[in-house]
Amino acid sequence: MSDNKIEEIQELDQSRVLQSWSRQKNKRNNIIIKSQGVKFTDQKGREYYDMSSQLVYANLGHKHPKMLEAFNQLSGLEIVATGFASSSKSELAEKIIDVAPSNMKKVYFTMAGAEANEHAIKIARMVTGKHKILSRYRSYHGSTFGAGNLSGESRRFQVEPGLPGFIKFKTPYLYREKLTFSDELDYTNYLLSELDKQIQFEGPEDIAAIFIEPIPGSNGVLLPPEGYLTGLSTLCKRYDILLICDEVMSGFGRTGKWFAVDHFNVQPDIITFAKGVTAGYLPLGGVIVSDRIAEYFDENVLMTGSTYSGHAMACHMGCAALNVYHQEEIISHVQEMESVINSRLEKLKEYKYVGDVRNIGLFSAIELVKDKQTKEPIIDYGQDYGKDLQGHMSTLLACLLDKGFYTYSHESCIFISPPLTITKEEIDSAFDLLELGLTQFILDHPSLT
Ligand SMILES: Cc1ncc(COP(=O)(O)O)c(C=O)c1O
């Protein structure tokens, strides 16, 4: 691409495109001019490891040959309204149900994750006839109005004053828990008994659903303590409250299972998904509902819909992606890579400012602190979009980028969620770069104020 063309694209991107979650002034975005597998190259010819799979969706890496082949087949497809059946829509729904927990029966397709959560809220209210929705602090469910109201972090504030009946409870976060517990089970029992009290206070007869990310992603890969999810599921059953799991980020192999809930032997009533279902090759999301919910709509009208629900081309790319997941045994590959990434993460704990590391499958967070003893965070709780626009965290990301390691951060965590196809050698090379970048940052910043 010529220098003039690059200049023109960047200029128009800056002058004509509103950029998400950003102050617009002086925001000059790089351009990816080439990509393959786990790497991409920018307009300056610099190569990077894509250690966040873009926004945690490029699960099969860049330019996967099978996905490119599927692109070539798109011209043979019909453009059809939702009232028509299409082979890609039917086939994809079947493929998803095949890998979902065994109580799951049907899929409602959307364009993306937030939209999936919007429909899930409506479905829960229709099926139960109740209106309150409980979700958690330190969660992100999307930026639209309903999904924004579910979210328990600072990206919610722009939809406030919010919807009545959207109530928050605490997310387990052992690293930052101030109370002391004898073990994880003790912590779980405490959290669930507090939640039980909250449910009784709000009135189980009014609560339609409890909505969680089984493993909150962009709020820090917060792994639940032992027994927590099973206990939560039991509470939901006791009070006849639907359990809805947002697996937009954690679904489709990211954690080393098809869905994160599979680690905990939990069968939710509804699962929402997006990102990994097409590995990002076209936008697609959806809501998977249990047999009980599917049956409810046999006789009751499903009062929701959208023009592009089950778009044949997006579903075609979903089918292609699921074929690759199966053919390349992606789930067992992620399980194998887990120990590789764990040992590299463990080593990072020796570095100044690395407070904690957490990982499951290929879903990791590195939590930075100003001081390891006090655990003072680099960015205060909820201040990601504050005045200094991330300060030290942006500097750290720039140091990593400078060494060829691309990822993103939220509050005081940087995230590592590479394409699920990454090899052991690629993980090691990328972590070598990460350590170089971190060392540079520490040298440049002997203390953080
Ligand atoms: C857990 C979770 N839910 C929902 C969303 C929103 O998805 P989308 O951006 O596709 O609307 C995200 C996006 O990152 C997410 O991580």
PDB file of N, CA, C and O and ligand atoms in Angstrom, residues 112-114 117 140-142 213 246 248-249 275, ligand 1:
ATOM      1  N   ALA A 112     -24.608  -9.705  17.368  1.00  0.00           N
ATOM      2  CA  ALA A 112     -23.445  -9.511  18.237  1.00  0.00           C
ATOM      3  C   ALA A 112     -23.796  -9.872  19.672  1.00  0.00           C
ATOM      4  O   ALA A 112     -24.924 -10.318  19.950  1.00  0.00           O
ATOM      5  N   GLY A 113     -22.841  -9.640  20.567  1.00  0.00           N
ATOM      6  CA  GLY A 113     -23.005 -10.054  21.951  1.00  0.00           C
ATOM      7  C   GLY A 113     -24.018  -9.232  22.736  1.00  0.00           C
ATOM      8  O   GLY A 113     -24.870  -9.786  23.442  1.00  0.00           O
ATOM      9  N   ALA A 114     -23.923  -7.916  22.634  1.00  0.00           N
ATOM     10  CA  ALA A 114     -24.847  -7.068  23.400  1.00  0.00           C
ATOM     11  C   ALA A 114     -26.283  -7.371  22.993  1.00  0.00           C
ATOM     12  O   ALA A 114     -27.173  -7.508  23.832  1.00  0.00           O
ATOM     13  N   ASN A 117     -27.627 -10.392  24.550  1.00  0.00           N
ATOM     14  CA  ASN A 117     -28.048 -10.176  25.938  1.00  0.00           C
ATOM     15  C   ASN A 117     -29.376  -9.422  26.015  1.00  0.00           C
ATOM     16  O   ASN A 117     -30.189  -9.674  26.899  1.00  0.00           O
ATOM     17  N   TYR A 140     -19.077  -7.122  32.295  1.00  0.00           N
ATOM     18  CA  TYR A 140     -19.406  -6.344  31.102  1.00  0.00           C
ATOM     19  C   TYR A 140     -20.287  -7.201  30.209  1.00  0.00           C
ATOM     20  O   TYR A 140     -19.952  -8.340  29.897  1.00  0.00           O
ATOM     21  N   HIS A 141     -21.443  -6.646  29.829  1.00  0.00           N
ATOM     22  CA  HIS A 141     -22.374  -7.410  29.002  1.00  0.00           C
ATOM     23  C   HIS A 141     -22.720  -6.697  27.699  1.00  0.00           C
ATOM     24  O   HIS A 141     -23.598  -7.163  26.968  1.00  0.00           O
ATOM     25  N   GLY A 142     -22.062  -5.563  27.404  1.00  0.00           N
ATOM     26  CA  GLY A 142     -22.338  -4.882  26.139  1.00  0.00           C
ATOM     27  C   GLY A 142     -22.723  -3.441  26.364  1.00  0.00           C
ATOM     28  O   GLY A 142     -22.999  -3.015  27.489  1.00  0.00           O
ATOM     29  N   GLU A 213     -21.368 -13.486  33.800  1.00  0.00           N
ATOM     30  CA  GLU A 213     -20.278 -14.043  32.989  1.00  0.00           C
ATOM     31  C   GLU A 213     -19.703 -15.123  33.906  1.00  0.00           C
ATOM     32  O   GLU A 213     -19.210 -14.786  35.001  1.00  0.00           O
ATOM     33  N   ASP A 246     -23.536 -15.420  30.246  1.00  0.00           N
ATOM     34  CA  ASP A 246     -23.016 -14.661  29.108  1.00  0.00           C
ATOM     35  C   ASP A 246     -21.658 -15.265  28.758  1.00  0.00           C
ATOM     36  O   ASP A 246     -20.678 -15.075  29.481  1.00  0.00           O
ATOM     37  N   VAL A 248     -20.198 -14.714  25.779  1.00  0.00           N
ATOM     38  CA  VAL A 248     -19.771 -13.992  24.572  1.00  0.00           C
ATOM     39  C   VAL A 248     -18.249 -14.060  24.426  1.00  0.00           C
ATOM     40  O   VAL A 248     -17.725 -14.280  23.335  1.00  0.00           O
ATOM     41  N   MET A 249     -17.542 -13.897  25.547  1.00  0.00           N
ATOM     42  CA  MET A 249     -16.083 -13.938  25.474  1.00  0.00           C
ATOM     43  C   MET A 249     -15.551 -15.336  25.793  1.00  0.00           C
ATOM     44  O   MET A 249     -14.593 -15.811  25.190  1.00  0.00           O
ATOM     45  N   LYS A 275     -18.704 -13.469  19.274  1.00  0.00           N
ATOM     46  CA  LYS A 275     -17.263 -13.565  18.981  1.00  0.00           C
ATOM     47  C   LYS A 275     -16.785 -14.889  18.351  1.00  0.00           C
ATOM     48  O   LYS A 275     -16.718 -15.030  17.151  1.00  0.00           O
TER      49      LYS A 275
HETATM   50  C1  LIG B   1     -18.907 -10.953  28.195  1.00  0.00           C
HETATM   51  C2  LIG B   1     -19.327 -10.017  27.100  1.00  0.00           C
HETATM   52  N1  LIG B   1     -20.635  -9.850  26.854  1.00  0.00           N
HETATM   53  C3  LIG B   1     -21.068  -9.035  25.880  1.00  0.00           C
HETATM   54  C4  LIG B   1     -20.186  -8.318  25.104  1.00  0.00           C
HETATM   55  C5  LIG B   1     -20.695  -7.404  24.026  1.00  0.00           C
HETATM   56  O1  LIG B   1     -20.517  -7.979  22.805  1.00  0.00           O
HETATM   57  P1  LIG B   1     -20.566  -7.083  21.463  1.00  0.00           P
HETATM   58  O2  LIG B   1     -19.462  -6.105  21.574  1.00  0.00           O
HETATM   59  O3  LIG B   1     -20.410  -8.079  20.364  1.00  0.00           O
HETATM   60  O4  LIG B   1     -21.899  -6.425  21.444  1.00  0.00           O
HETATM   61  C6  LIG B   1     -18.807  -8.465  25.320  1.00  0.00           C
HETATM   62  C7  LIG B   1     -17.843  -7.729  24.506  1.00  0.00           C
HETATM   63  O5  LIG B   1     -16.666  -7.732  24.706  1.00  0.00           O
HETATM   64  C8  LIG B   1     -18.374  -9.334  26.350  1.00  0.00           C
HETATM   65  O6  LIG B   1     -17.074  -9.504  26.616  1.00  0.00           O
END
